[in-house]
mmCIF file of C-alpha atoms in Angstrom:
data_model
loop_
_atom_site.group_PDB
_atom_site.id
_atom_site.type_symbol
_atom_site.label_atom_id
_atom_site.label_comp_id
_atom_site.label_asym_id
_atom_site.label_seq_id
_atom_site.Cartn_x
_atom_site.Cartn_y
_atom_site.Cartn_z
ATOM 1 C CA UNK A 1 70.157 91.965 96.555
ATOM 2 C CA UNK A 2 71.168 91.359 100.189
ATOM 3 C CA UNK A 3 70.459 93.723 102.417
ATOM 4 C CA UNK A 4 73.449 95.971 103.789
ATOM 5 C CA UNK A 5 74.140 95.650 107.790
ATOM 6 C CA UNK A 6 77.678 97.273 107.635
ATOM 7 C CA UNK A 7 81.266 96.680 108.887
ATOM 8 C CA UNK A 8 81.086 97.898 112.175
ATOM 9 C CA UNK A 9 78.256 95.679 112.736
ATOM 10 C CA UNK A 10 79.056 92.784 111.442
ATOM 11 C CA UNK A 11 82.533 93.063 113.970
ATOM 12 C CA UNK A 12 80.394 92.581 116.939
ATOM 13 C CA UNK A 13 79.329 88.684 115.711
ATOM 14 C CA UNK A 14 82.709 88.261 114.615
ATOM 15 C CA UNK A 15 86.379 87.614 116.086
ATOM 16 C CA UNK A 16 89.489 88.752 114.821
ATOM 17 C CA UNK A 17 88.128 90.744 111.776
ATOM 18 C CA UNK A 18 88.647 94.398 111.339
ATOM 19 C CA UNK A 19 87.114 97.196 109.296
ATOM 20 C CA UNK A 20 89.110 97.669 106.046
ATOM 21 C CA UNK A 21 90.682 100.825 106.263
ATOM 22 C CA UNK A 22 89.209 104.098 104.232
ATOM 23 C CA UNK A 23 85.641 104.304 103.076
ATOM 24 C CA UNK A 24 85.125 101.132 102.012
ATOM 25 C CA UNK A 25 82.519 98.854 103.797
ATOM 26 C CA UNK A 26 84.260 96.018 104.036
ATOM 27 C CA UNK A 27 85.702 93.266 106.797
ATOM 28 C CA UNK A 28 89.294 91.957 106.489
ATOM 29 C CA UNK A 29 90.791 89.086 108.454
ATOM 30 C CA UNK A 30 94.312 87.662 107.992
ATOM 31 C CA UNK A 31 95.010 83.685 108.588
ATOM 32 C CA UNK A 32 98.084 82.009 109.738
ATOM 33 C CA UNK A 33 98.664 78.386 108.823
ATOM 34 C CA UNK A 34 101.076 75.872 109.946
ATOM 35 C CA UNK A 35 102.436 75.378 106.233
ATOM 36 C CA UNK A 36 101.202 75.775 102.991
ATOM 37 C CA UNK A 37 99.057 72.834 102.551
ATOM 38 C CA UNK A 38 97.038 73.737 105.080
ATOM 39 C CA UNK A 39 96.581 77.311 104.102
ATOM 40 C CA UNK A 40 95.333 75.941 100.627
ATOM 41 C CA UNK A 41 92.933 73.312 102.166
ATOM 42 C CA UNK A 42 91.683 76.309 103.589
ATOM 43 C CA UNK A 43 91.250 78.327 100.751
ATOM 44 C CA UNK A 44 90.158 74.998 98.587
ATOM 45 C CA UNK A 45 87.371 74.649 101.282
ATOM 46 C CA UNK A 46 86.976 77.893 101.447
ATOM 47 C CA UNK A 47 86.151 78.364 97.618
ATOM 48 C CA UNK A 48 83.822 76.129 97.344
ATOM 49 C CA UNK A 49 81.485 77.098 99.953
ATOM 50 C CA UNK A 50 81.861 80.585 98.418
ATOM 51 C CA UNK A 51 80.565 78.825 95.046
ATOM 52 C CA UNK A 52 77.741 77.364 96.913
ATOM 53 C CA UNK A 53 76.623 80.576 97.973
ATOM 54 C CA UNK A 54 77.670 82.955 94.734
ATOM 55 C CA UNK A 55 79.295 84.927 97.399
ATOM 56 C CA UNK A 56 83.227 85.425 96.681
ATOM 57 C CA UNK A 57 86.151 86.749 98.520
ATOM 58 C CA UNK A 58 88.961 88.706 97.916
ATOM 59 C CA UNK A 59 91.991 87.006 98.854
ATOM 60 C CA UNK A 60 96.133 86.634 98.742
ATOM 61 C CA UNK A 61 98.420 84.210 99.651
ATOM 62 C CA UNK A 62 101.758 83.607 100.429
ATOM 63 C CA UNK A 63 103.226 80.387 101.776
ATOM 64 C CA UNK A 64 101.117 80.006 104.709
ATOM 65 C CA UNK A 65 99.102 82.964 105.658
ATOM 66 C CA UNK A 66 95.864 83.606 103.415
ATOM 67 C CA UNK A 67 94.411 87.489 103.737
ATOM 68 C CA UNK A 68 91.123 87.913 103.396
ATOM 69 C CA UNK A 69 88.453 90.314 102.295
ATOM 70 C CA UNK A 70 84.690 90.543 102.458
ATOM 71 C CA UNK A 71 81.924 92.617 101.374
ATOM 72 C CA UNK A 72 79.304 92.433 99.075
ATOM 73 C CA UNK A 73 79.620 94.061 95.869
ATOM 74 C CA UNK A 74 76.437 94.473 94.103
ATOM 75 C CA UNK A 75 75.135 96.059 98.057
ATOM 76 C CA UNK A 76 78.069 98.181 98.116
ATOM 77 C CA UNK A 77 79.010 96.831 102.159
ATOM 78 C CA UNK A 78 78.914 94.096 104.129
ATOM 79 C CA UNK A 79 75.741 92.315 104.507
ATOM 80 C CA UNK A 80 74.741 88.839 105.938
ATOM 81 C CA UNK A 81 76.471 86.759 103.157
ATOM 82 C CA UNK A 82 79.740 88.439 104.832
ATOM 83 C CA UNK A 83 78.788 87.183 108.196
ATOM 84 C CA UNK A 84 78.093 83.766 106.887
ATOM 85 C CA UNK A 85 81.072 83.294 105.255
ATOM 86 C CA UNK A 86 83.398 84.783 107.661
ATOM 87 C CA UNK A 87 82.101 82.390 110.300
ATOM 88 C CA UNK A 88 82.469 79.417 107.887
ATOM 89 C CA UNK A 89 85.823 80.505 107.008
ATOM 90 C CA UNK A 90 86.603 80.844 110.580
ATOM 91 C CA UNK A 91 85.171 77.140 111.336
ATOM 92 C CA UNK A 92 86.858 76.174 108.996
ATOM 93 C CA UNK A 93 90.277 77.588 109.942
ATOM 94 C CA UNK A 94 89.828 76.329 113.793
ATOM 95 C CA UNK A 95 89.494 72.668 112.352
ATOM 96 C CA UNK A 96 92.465 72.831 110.427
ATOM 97 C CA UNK A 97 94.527 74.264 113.049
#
């Protein structure tokens, strides 16, 4: 099991994510797209880096904006897989503009 660093944490190596609100430990970032292709190259990319690493998100969409959120279920919180795949999914994002 990976070990548990928390949300507030985890914000300070991170920008533009935000603690999920109530008691959960978890990170939530929202993602604006020019259109909807590129929101679902995003998520496409997005999905199968989270396969890679058995680490999934929770996540909506609508046209072009993709929500996102993150935290590891079987530590109860955010942990390192978080971090890694927020800044992947941030990478990601800045590529596709």
């Amino acid at each position: 099991m990976a070990a548990k660093i928390g949300a507030v944490a985890a914000l300070k190596a991170l920008k533009g994510w935000t603690k999920v609100e109530g008691e959960r430990d978890a990170i939530h970032k929202s993602y604006k797209f020019a259109d909807f292709k590129s929101a679902f190259a995003f998520m496409s990319g997005a999905a199968l880096k989270a396969e890679q690493m058995d680490h999934h998100p929770e996540w909506f969409n609508v046209y072009n904006k993709v929500e996102v959120t993150l935290t590891t279920h079987d530590a109860d919180g955010v942990t390192q897989k978080d971090l890694e795949l927020a800044g992947f999914m941030d990478q990601l994002a800045a590529r596709l503009g």
